[in-house]
Short mmCIF file of C-alpha atoms in Angstrom, two decimals:
data_model
loop_
_atom_site.label_atom_id
_atom_site.label_comp_id
_atom_site.label_asym_id
_atom_site.label_seq_id
_atom_site.Cartn_x
_atom_site.Cartn_y
_atom_site.Cartn_z
CA MET A 1 -166.60 -274.67 3.31
CA SER A 2 -168.07 -274.45 6.84
CA ARG A 3 -170.02 -271.42 7.90
CA ARG A 4 -167.35 -270.34 10.46
CA PRO A 5 -164.54 -269.84 7.89
CA LEU A 6 -167.03 -268.06 5.65
CA VAL A 7 -167.93 -265.67 8.46
CA ARG A 8 -164.23 -265.06 9.16
CA LEU A 9 -163.64 -264.38 5.47
CA CYS A 10 -166.47 -261.85 5.41
CA ILE A 11 -165.05 -260.13 8.48
CA VAL A 12 -161.60 -259.97 6.87
CA HIS A 13 -163.07 -258.45 3.71
CA ALA A 14 -165.09 -255.94 5.75
CA LEU A 15 -161.98 -254.92 7.70
CA ALA A 16 -159.96 -254.62 4.52
CA LEU A 17 -162.66 -252.46 2.93
CA SER A 18 -162.88 -250.31 6.05
CA LEU A 19 -159.11 -249.87 6.22
CA GLY A 20 -159.01 -249.11 2.50
CA MET A 21 -161.65 -246.42 2.88
CA ALA A 22 -159.78 -244.97 5.86
CA SER A 23 -156.60 -244.88 3.80
CA LEU A 24 -158.39 -243.14 0.95
CA SER A 25 -159.81 -240.65 3.43
CA ALA A 26 -156.37 -239.98 4.81
CA LEU A 27 -155.04 -239.46 1.31
CA ALA A 28 -157.85 -237.12 0.35
CA GLY A 29 -156.92 -233.47 0.05
CA GLU A 30 -157.33 -231.10 2.98
CA ARG A 31 -159.86 -228.29 2.97
CA VAL A 32 -158.68 -224.71 3.44
CA LYS A 33 -161.32 -222.05 4.10
CA VAL A 34 -160.40 -218.67 2.65
CA PHE A 35 -162.44 -215.73 3.92
CA ALA A 36 -162.09 -213.07 1.22
CA ALA A 37 -163.55 -209.62 0.58
CA ALA A 38 -166.44 -209.67 -1.88
CA SER A 39 -164.41 -207.71 -4.44
CA LEU A 40 -162.06 -210.71 -4.69
CA THR A 41 -164.77 -213.17 -5.76
CA ASP A 42 -163.72 -213.70 -9.37
CA ALA A 43 -159.99 -213.62 -8.65
CA VAL A 44 -160.13 -216.07 -5.74
CA ASP A 45 -162.40 -218.44 -7.70
CA ALA A 46 -159.78 -218.49 -10.47
CA LEU A 47 -156.96 -218.88 -7.95
CA ALA A 48 -158.74 -221.82 -6.30
CA ASP A 49 -159.09 -223.55 -9.67
CA ALA A 50 -155.43 -222.96 -10.57
CA TYR A 51 -154.12 -224.11 -7.20
CA GLY A 52 -156.37 -227.18 -7.14
CA ARG A 53 -154.97 -228.43 -10.43
CA ASP A 54 -151.51 -228.87 -8.93
CA HIS A 55 -152.25 -229.50 -5.24
CA ASP A 56 -154.36 -232.06 -3.41
CA VAL A 57 -156.18 -229.34 -1.48
CA GLU A 58 -159.78 -228.14 -1.65
CA ILE A 59 -160.05 -224.38 -1.30
CA VAL A 60 -163.37 -223.29 0.17
CA PRO A 61 -163.91 -219.55 -0.41
CA VAL A 62 -166.29 -217.49 1.72
CA TYR A 63 -167.15 -214.03 0.36
CA ALA A 64 -168.67 -211.02 2.11
CA ALA A 65 -167.77 -207.52 3.18
CA SER A 66 -164.45 -207.47 5.04
CA SER A 67 -166.27 -206.24 8.13
CA THR A 68 -168.72 -209.14 8.07
CA LEU A 69 -165.93 -211.68 7.62
CA ALA A 70 -163.86 -210.20 10.45
CA ARG A 71 -166.81 -210.41 12.82
CA GLN A 72 -167.54 -213.99 11.76
CA ILE A 73 -163.93 -215.01 12.42
CA ALA A 74 -163.98 -213.24 15.79
CA ASN A 75 -167.12 -215.24 16.64
CA GLY A 76 -165.43 -218.55 15.86
CA ALA A 77 -165.92 -219.12 12.12
CA PRO A 78 -163.28 -221.65 10.98
CA ALA A 79 -161.27 -219.47 8.60
CA ALA A 80 -157.74 -220.51 7.70
CA ILE A 81 -156.85 -217.40 5.68
CA TYR A 82 -158.37 -213.91 5.76
CA LEU A 83 -158.06 -211.49 2.84
CA SER A 84 -159.40 -208.07 3.80
CA ALA A 85 -160.10 -205.11 1.53
CA ASN A 86 -158.61 -202.72 4.04
CA GLU A 87 -156.18 -202.68 6.93
CA ARG A 88 -158.63 -201.35 9.50
CA TRP A 89 -160.64 -204.58 9.68
CA MET A 90 -157.46 -206.66 9.82
CA ASP A 91 -156.30 -204.44 12.71
CA TRP A 92 -159.69 -204.85 14.39
CA LEU A 93 -159.54 -208.63 14.10
CA ASP A 94 -155.98 -208.71 15.38
CA ALA A 95 -157.11 -206.83 18.49
CA GLN A 96 -159.86 -209.33 19.38
CA GLU A 97 -159.29 -211.58 22.38
CA GLY A 98 -158.51 -215.17 21.44
CA ILE A 99 -157.62 -214.37 17.83
CA THR A 100 -154.11 -215.06 16.54
CA LEU A 101 -152.92 -213.75 13.18
CA SER A 102 -149.65 -214.72 11.52
CA HIS A 103 -147.91 -214.17 8.19
CA ARG A 104 -149.74 -210.85 7.90
CA HIS A 105 -148.70 -208.63 5.01
CA ASP A 106 -150.09 -206.50 2.19
CA VAL A 107 -150.73 -208.31 -1.07
CA LEU A 108 -152.92 -206.15 -3.31
CA GLY A 109 -153.93 -202.64 -4.24
CA ASN A 110 -156.94 -201.20 -6.08
CA ARG A 111 -158.53 -198.01 -7.43
CA LEU A 112 -161.90 -196.43 -6.76
CA ALA A 113 -164.20 -196.05 -9.77
CA LEU A 114 -167.41 -194.18 -10.53
CA ILE A 115 -169.62 -196.39 -12.70
CA ALA A 116 -172.87 -196.21 -14.65
CA PRO A 117 -174.98 -198.79 -16.52
CA ARG A 118 -173.44 -199.80 -19.84
CA ASP A 119 -176.13 -198.00 -21.85
CA SER A 120 -175.89 -194.74 -19.88
CA ASP A 121 -175.57 -191.55 -21.92
CA LEU A 122 -173.11 -190.04 -19.43
CA ALA A 123 -169.64 -189.31 -20.80
CA ARG A 124 -166.39 -190.14 -19.07
CA PHE A 125 -164.97 -187.59 -16.66
CA THR A 126 -162.61 -187.42 -13.70
CA PRO A 127 -164.49 -187.17 -10.38
CA ASP A 128 -162.89 -184.14 -8.74
CA GLU A 129 -163.79 -180.81 -7.10
CA THR A 130 -164.98 -179.36 -10.41
CA ALA A 131 -167.19 -182.26 -11.54
CA SER A 132 -170.48 -182.57 -9.66
CA ILE A 133 -171.65 -186.15 -9.22
CA ALA A 134 -174.98 -184.96 -7.77
CA GLU A 135 -175.84 -183.13 -11.01
CA ARG A 136 -175.14 -186.26 -13.05
CA LEU A 137 -177.17 -188.39 -10.64
CA GLY A 138 -180.47 -186.82 -11.65
CA ASP A 139 -183.32 -188.11 -9.49
CA GLY A 140 -181.59 -191.40 -8.72
CA ARG A 141 -179.40 -192.67 -5.90
CA LEU A 142 -175.68 -193.34 -5.70
CA ALA A 143 -174.92 -197.01 -5.01
CA LEU A 144 -171.98 -197.81 -2.73
CA GLY A 145 -171.00 -200.10 0.10
CA ASN A 146 -172.32 -198.98 3.46
CA PRO A 147 -169.78 -196.33 4.52
CA GLU A 148 -170.24 -197.27 8.16
CA HIS A 149 -168.39 -200.56 7.76
CA VAL A 150 -167.85 -201.72 4.13
CA PRO A 151 -164.30 -200.81 3.02
CA ALA A 152 -165.33 -199.69 -0.48
CA GLY A 153 -167.95 -197.43 1.10
CA ILE A 154 -165.43 -196.08 3.61
CA TYR A 155 -163.04 -195.19 0.80
CA ALA A 156 -165.93 -193.66 -1.18
CA LYS A 157 -166.95 -191.44 1.73
CA GLN A 158 -163.34 -190.31 2.16
CA ALA A 159 -163.09 -189.45 -1.54
CA LEU A 160 -166.41 -187.60 -1.68
CA THR A 161 -165.59 -185.68 1.50
CA SER A 162 -162.17 -184.75 0.17
CA LEU A 163 -163.75 -183.48 -3.06
CA GLY A 164 -166.40 -181.48 -1.21
CA GLN A 165 -169.32 -183.59 -2.48
CA TRP A 166 -170.27 -185.72 0.53
CA GLN A 167 -172.85 -183.37 2.05
CA ALA A 168 -174.82 -183.15 -1.20
CA LEU A 169 -174.73 -186.91 -1.80
CA ALA A 170 -175.13 -188.35 1.73
CA PRO A 171 -178.97 -188.17 1.66
CA ARG A 172 -179.04 -189.80 -1.78
CA LEU A 173 -177.16 -193.04 -1.16
CA ALA A 174 -178.22 -196.60 -1.91
CA ARG A 175 -176.22 -198.36 0.81
CA ALA A 176 -175.24 -201.95 0.03
CA ASP A 177 -174.00 -204.74 2.30
CA ASN A 178 -170.86 -205.17 0.19
CA VAL A 179 -169.25 -203.76 -2.93
CA ARG A 180 -170.62 -206.49 -5.22
CA SER A 181 -174.15 -205.67 -4.09
CA ALA A 182 -173.49 -202.03 -4.98
CA LEU A 183 -172.25 -203.17 -8.38
CA ALA A 184 -175.42 -205.23 -8.88
CA LEU A 185 -177.64 -202.19 -8.22
CA VAL A 186 -175.98 -200.37 -11.12
CA GLU A 187 -175.95 -203.46 -13.34
CA ARG A 188 -179.73 -203.79 -12.92
CA GLY A 189 -180.31 -200.09 -13.56
CA GLU A 190 -181.69 -199.57 -10.05
CA ALA A 191 -179.06 -196.89 -9.47
CA PRO A 192 -177.79 -194.60 -12.24
CA LEU A 193 -174.35 -194.26 -10.62
CA GLY A 194 -172.24 -196.27 -8.22
CA ILE A 195 -168.82 -196.27 -6.60
CA VAL A 196 -166.95 -199.57 -6.62
CA TYR A 197 -163.39 -200.75 -7.07
CA SER A 198 -161.98 -200.57 -10.57
CA SER A 199 -161.54 -204.36 -10.46
CA ASP A 200 -165.31 -204.75 -9.91
CA ALA A 201 -166.04 -202.48 -12.86
CA GLU A 202 -163.69 -204.53 -15.06
CA ALA A 203 -165.40 -207.75 -13.97
CA SER A 204 -168.81 -206.66 -15.28
CA ASP A 205 -169.94 -206.24 -18.88
CA LYS A 206 -173.10 -204.47 -17.69
CA VAL A 207 -171.46 -201.28 -16.44
CA LYS A 208 -168.97 -198.74 -17.71
CA THR A 209 -166.40 -196.72 -15.81
CA LEU A 210 -167.02 -192.99 -15.99
CA GLY A 211 -163.81 -192.13 -14.18
CA LEU A 212 -161.36 -193.03 -11.44
CA PHE A 213 -161.16 -191.03 -8.24
CA PRO A 214 -157.82 -189.32 -7.57
CA ASP A 215 -155.62 -191.50 -5.36
CA ALA A 216 -155.01 -188.53 -3.06
CA SER A 217 -158.74 -188.23 -2.29
CA HIS A 218 -158.80 -191.30 -0.06
CA GLU A 219 -156.57 -193.63 1.92
CA PRO A 220 -154.55 -196.11 -0.16
CA ILE A 221 -156.67 -199.16 -1.01
CA ILE A 222 -154.65 -202.02 0.43
CA TYR A 223 -155.60 -205.69 0.79
CA PRO A 224 -153.75 -207.43 3.64
CA MET A 225 -153.68 -211.20 4.10
CA ALA A 226 -153.12 -213.27 7.26
CA LEU A 227 -153.24 -216.83 8.50
CA ILE A 228 -155.76 -217.42 11.27
CA GLY A 229 -155.18 -219.45 14.43
CA ASP A 230 -152.43 -220.52 16.83
CA ALA A 231 -151.33 -223.43 14.66
CA PRO A 232 -152.14 -222.93 10.95
CA SER A 233 -152.15 -226.16 8.97
CA ASP A 234 -149.37 -226.95 6.53
CA ALA A 235 -151.98 -226.77 3.75
CA ALA A 236 -152.98 -223.25 4.77
CA LYS A 237 -149.36 -222.10 5.02
CA SER A 238 -148.53 -223.57 1.62
CA LEU A 239 -151.51 -221.83 0.04
CA ALA A 240 -150.58 -218.51 1.65
CA ASP A 241 -147.05 -218.84 0.27
CA TRP A 242 -148.42 -219.64 -3.18
CA LEU A 243 -150.68 -216.57 -3.06
CA ASP A 244 -147.49 -214.50 -2.73
CA GLY A 245 -146.00 -216.04 -5.86
CA ARG A 246 -145.83 -214.99 -9.49
CA GLN A 247 -148.53 -217.35 -10.73
CA ALA A 248 -151.05 -215.95 -8.26
CA ALA A 249 -149.90 -212.39 -9.00
CA ALA A 250 -150.61 -212.90 -12.69
CA ILE A 251 -154.15 -214.06 -11.88
CA PHE A 252 -154.79 -211.12 -9.53
CA GLN A 253 -153.55 -208.72 -12.21
CA ARG A 254 -155.80 -210.34 -14.81
CA PHE A 255 -158.76 -209.38 -12.64
CA GLY A 256 -157.68 -205.76 -12.29
CA PHE A 257 -155.72 -205.76 -9.03
CA ALA A 258 -152.33 -204.19 -8.48
CA THR A 259 -149.98 -206.63 -6.74
CA VAL A 260 -147.22 -206.17 -4.26
CA ALA A 261 -143.89 -207.41 -5.68
CA ALA A 262 -144.10 -211.18 -5.34
CA GLU A 263 -141.43 -213.77 -5.07
CA ASP A 264 -141.87 -216.96 -7.06
CA ALA A 265 -143.42 -219.26 -4.48
CA SER A 266 -144.48 -221.88 -6.98
#
């Protein structure tokens, strides 16, 4: 065989390999970035695994305080779906210039819990006007999400104010960047008490729930979801629909969340 046909054959093989790789790339699953409140970490990880088993899509979760995520999206972070731990930050994001939200609706609910380390001697009680948290705190600090911007901290401040305990506790706070950081402070024994969502308390075997705050002491804890951008991808829309379905609802419930009535979107 002459060298010229051999060269041509090599070129043909190279082109075929290149085209084959391009085809494989085209067939590879899309990536969908889900920006989710830190309290959703375990649930969304499980949801991503479940969805990935039946769909050729890679879900890329990003977790932080809802406020941090909203600001990142407003500054151009490539989120496809945003799951906030309260409606205020979804409203804020919706009001930002150049941001388009669609398919917005409420998907989850939660409760607010007072927690202590697992080995704490404190007995269970209902945090209300008659039960002083400050007395049970001793010389320590109360861990919670920063009430200036973290939803769990905002709800906590509302509850403590409603129960007449905010003024006594405000100087004794350990303010965390998100609710999971507040949880970690109690898990490590760095704070004798903390306020987190009941789902966070259920997710940890290092803390115990002392009591749930009365629902009437704070605004309803609602998690809204929305698609981000003028033209959401089909993969993002399909995932959002699936998150409204019964399979996803069962997973959310397993991790301690209350779910809005879901249609079977499977």
